[in-house]
C-alpha atoms as one frame of an Amber mdcrd trajectory, in Angstrom:
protein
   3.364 -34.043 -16.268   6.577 -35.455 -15.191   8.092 -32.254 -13.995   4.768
 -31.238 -12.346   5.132 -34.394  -9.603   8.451 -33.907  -9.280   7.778 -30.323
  -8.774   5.274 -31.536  -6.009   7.174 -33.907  -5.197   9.838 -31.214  -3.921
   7.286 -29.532  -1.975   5.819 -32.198  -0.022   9.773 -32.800   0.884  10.458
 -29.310   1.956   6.885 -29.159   3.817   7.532 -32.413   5.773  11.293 -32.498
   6.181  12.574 -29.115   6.817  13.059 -27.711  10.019   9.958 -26.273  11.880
  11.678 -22.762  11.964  11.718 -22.175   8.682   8.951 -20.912   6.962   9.899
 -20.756   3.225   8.052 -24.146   2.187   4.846 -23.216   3.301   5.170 -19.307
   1.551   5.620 -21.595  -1.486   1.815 -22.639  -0.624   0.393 -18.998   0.164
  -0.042 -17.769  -3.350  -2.829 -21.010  -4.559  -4.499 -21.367  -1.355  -4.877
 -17.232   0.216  -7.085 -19.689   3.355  -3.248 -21.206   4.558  -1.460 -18.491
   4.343  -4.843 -16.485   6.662  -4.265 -19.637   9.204  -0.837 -19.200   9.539
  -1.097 -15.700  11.402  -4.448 -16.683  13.375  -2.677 -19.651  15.075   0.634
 -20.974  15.571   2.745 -21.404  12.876   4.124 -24.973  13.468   0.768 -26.143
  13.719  -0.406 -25.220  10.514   2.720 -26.714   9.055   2.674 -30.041  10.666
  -1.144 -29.957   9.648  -0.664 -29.393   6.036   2.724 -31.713   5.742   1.208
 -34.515   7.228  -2.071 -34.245   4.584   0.212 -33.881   1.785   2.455 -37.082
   2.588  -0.701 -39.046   3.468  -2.314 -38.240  -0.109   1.025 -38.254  -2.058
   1.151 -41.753  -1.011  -2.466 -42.467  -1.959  -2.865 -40.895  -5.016   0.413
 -38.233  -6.349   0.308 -35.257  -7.677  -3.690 -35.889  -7.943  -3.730 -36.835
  -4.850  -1.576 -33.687  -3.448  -3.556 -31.261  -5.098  -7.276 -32.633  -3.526
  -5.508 -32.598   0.002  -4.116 -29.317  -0.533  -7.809 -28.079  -1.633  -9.573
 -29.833   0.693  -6.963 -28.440   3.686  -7.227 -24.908   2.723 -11.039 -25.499
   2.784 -10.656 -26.907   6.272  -8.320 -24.321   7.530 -10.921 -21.404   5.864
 -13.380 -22.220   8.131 -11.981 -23.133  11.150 -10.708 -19.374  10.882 -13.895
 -17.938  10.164 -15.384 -20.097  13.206 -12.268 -18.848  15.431 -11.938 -15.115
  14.192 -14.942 -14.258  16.631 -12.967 -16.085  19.570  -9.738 -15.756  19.320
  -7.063 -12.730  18.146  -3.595 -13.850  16.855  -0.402 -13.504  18.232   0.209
 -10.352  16.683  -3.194  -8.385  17.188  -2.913  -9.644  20.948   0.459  -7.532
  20.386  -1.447  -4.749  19.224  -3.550  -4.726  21.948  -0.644  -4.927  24.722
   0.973  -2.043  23.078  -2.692   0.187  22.136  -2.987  -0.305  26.296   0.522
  -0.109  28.015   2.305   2.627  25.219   2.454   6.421  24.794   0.467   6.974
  22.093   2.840   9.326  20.170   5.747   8.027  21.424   7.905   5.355  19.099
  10.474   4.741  22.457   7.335   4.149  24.351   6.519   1.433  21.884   9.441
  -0.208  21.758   9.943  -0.878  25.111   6.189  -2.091  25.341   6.647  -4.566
  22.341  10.384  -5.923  23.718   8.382  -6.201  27.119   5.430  -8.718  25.452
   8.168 -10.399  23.482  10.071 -11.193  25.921   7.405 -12.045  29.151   4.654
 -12.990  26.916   4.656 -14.047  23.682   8.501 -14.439  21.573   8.115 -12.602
  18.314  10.652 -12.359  15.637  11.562  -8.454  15.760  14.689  -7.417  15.191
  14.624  -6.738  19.391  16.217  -4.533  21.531  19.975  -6.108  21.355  20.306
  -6.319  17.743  18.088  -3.012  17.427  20.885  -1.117  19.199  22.981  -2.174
  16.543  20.758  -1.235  13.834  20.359   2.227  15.633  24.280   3.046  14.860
  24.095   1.611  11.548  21.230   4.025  10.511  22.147   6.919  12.844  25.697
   6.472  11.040  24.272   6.616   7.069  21.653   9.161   7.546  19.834   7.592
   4.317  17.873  10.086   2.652  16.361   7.155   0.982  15.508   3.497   2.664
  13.708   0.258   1.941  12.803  -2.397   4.397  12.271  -5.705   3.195   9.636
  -7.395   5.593   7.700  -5.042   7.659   6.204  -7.608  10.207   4.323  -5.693
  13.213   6.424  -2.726  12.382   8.610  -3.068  14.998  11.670  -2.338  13.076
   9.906   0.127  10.774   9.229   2.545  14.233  12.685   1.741  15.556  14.126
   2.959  12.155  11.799   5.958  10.871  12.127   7.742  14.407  15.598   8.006
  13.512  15.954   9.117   9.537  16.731  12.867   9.010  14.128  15.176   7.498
  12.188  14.621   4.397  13.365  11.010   4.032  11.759   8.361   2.156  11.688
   4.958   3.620   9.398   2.059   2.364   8.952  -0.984   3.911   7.250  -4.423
   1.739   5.250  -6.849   3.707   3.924  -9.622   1.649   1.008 -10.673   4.361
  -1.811  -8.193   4.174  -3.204  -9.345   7.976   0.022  -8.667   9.306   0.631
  -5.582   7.869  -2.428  -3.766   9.083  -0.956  -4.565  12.884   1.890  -2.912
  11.232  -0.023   0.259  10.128  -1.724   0.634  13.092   1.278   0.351  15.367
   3.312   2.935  13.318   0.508   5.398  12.998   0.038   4.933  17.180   3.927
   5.674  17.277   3.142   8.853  15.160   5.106   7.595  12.564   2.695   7.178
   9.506   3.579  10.289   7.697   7.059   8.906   7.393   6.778   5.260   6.581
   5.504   4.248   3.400   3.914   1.035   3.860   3.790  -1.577   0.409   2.232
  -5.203   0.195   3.612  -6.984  -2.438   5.988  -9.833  -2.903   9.810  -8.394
  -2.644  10.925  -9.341  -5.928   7.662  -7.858  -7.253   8.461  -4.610  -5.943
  12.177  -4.590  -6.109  11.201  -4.438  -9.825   9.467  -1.561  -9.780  11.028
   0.746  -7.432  12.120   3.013 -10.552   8.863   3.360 -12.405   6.127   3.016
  -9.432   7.960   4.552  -6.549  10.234   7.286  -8.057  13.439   5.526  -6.652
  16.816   6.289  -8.347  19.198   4.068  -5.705  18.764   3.400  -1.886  21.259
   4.861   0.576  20.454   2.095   2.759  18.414  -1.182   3.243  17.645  -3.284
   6.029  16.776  -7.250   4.736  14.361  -9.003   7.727  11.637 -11.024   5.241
  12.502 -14.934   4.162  16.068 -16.369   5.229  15.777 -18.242   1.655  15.175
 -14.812  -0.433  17.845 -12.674   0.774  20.264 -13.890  -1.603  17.681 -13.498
  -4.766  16.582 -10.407  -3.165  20.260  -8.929  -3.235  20.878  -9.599  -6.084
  17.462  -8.246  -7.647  18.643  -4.919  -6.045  22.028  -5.201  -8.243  20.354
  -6.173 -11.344  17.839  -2.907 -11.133  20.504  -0.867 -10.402  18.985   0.471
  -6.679  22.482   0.082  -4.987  25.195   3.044  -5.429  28.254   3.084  -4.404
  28.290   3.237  -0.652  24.774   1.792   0.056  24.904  -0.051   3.254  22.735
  -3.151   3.548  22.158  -4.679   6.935  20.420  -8.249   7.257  19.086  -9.794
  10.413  18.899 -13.197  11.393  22.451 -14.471   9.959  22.766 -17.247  12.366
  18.840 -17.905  13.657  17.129 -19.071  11.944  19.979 -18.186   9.430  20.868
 -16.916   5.584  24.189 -18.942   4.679  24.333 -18.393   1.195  23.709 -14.682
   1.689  26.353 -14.559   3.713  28.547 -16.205   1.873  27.669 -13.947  -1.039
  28.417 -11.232   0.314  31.374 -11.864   2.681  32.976 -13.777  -1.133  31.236
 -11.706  -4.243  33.749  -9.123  -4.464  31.247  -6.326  -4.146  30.618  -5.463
  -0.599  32.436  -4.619   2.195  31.265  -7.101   4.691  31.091  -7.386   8.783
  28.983  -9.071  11.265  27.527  -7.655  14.179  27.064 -10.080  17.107  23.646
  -9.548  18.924  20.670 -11.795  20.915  17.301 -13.114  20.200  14.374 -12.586
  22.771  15.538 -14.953  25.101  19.477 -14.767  24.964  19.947 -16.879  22.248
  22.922 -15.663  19.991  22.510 -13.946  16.370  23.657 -11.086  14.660  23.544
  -8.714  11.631  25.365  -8.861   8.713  26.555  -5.123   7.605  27.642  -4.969
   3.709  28.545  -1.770   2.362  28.193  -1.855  -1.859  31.238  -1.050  -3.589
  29.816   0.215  -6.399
């Protein structure tokens, strides 16, 4: 019982402390309560957060780990139907993308949908794509490999999943994970509108889950290349998973986004340090201007 409050006692720190940017605290939430992790992509993120945080620290001063739990019930029960009630009235940020790109695109197109998703991103609502700046980048890194085989590690809207797949050579296999089901259907449906779904092969799992399995479930010897966009926090673990089952060869090259916003330190100090990767950062923009860049490590084998 001791290690369960101090267990909870770490969450309710990382929930109410940690910088709004991040996101890892509340993931920690997703799997016990499905109803938070629903809210987060039918309103804005922050919101959810504060929402939650500010229940926990209210009931971990009432009543502990007791106390945490019932607030954490009683706020997923909250959030569950304040969805249901707002489902009917109101689409989320990334179905409103959707619908920007179902109206202004070329169906068939995967340029056409670019340009229409950097366009809402950037006049309407900011969304964390990899973007057009840093995308140019990723477009010599993948034109450069030609990976016959490719994994994706966070699929979002499917922004980077068109940019990529519209460039990979013939019969290629390239998988992308997405752990939030809601999300990834605005993924499927922009990729098949691209005229991309034949050669994307979408998977909703947890990353480590998956990483796992790539031998047994998904007939996967060693990736020539993959491109790491989920959870700042489980890049490093993630990395490393892909070591320990043996899915890097000698040569792989493994991008990352996001190295300095909202940022993966200890990745990149793994990889820049570790001895097994040839390492170099690529200098790029967020929506917006503000600086970040990708991080390109080539395995050593």
């Amino acid at each position: 019982m001791v290690l369960y409050k101090a267990s909870l006692q770490r969450l309710v720190h990382k929930l109410v402390l940690q910088p709004a940017t991040e996101t890892f605290s509340i993931f920690q939430v997703f799997r016990r309560f499905p109803s938070v992790r629903k809210q987060t992509w039918t309103s804005d993120m922050s919101e959810a957060r504060s929402g939650l945080g500010k229940a926990l620290m209210e009931a971990s001063r009432a009543g502990g780990a007791d106390g945490v739990l019932a607030a954490m019930d009683k706020f997923a029960k909250e959030l569950e139907r304040a969805t249901n009630e707002g489902d009917s009235k109101e689409m989320s940020k990334e179905q409103r993308t959707l619908q920007y790109v179902l109206q202004n695109a070329s169906r068939g197109d995967p340029d056409s949908v670019l340009a229409t998703m950097d366009t809402y991103a950037r006049e309407q609502e900011w969304a964390m794509h990899v973007g057009d700046s840093k995308g140019g980048i990723m477009d010599s890194f993948v034109k450069e490999a030609a990976p016959q085989t490719m994994l994706e590690l966070g699929t979002y809207m499917g922004y980077s999943a068109v940019r990529t797949a519209r460039l990979l050579p013939p019969g290629a296999k390239f998988i992308t994970l997405e752990y939030f089901k809601e999300v990834a259907a605005v993924a499927k449906e922009i990729i098949s509108f691209a005229g991309l779904q034949d050669r994307v092969i979408q998977v909703i799992s947890e990353s480590s889950e998956a990483i796992s399995q790539m031998k047994t479930k998904y007939n996967i010897e060693t990736f020539d290349m993959v491109f790491i966009d989920h959870f700042g926090d489980f890049y490093l673990r993630d990395i490393k998973l892909l070591e320990e089952n043996n899915l890097l060869r000698k040569g792989t090259v493994v991008v990352a986004d996001n190295i300095i916003h909202p940022g993966a330190p200890e990745y990149a100090d793994y990889v820049r340090t570790c001895g097994k990767y040839d390492s170099t950062f690529h200098k790029g923009e967020l929506y917006g201007g503000k600086p970040d860049g990708l991080e390109k490590s080539v395995y050593r084998g």
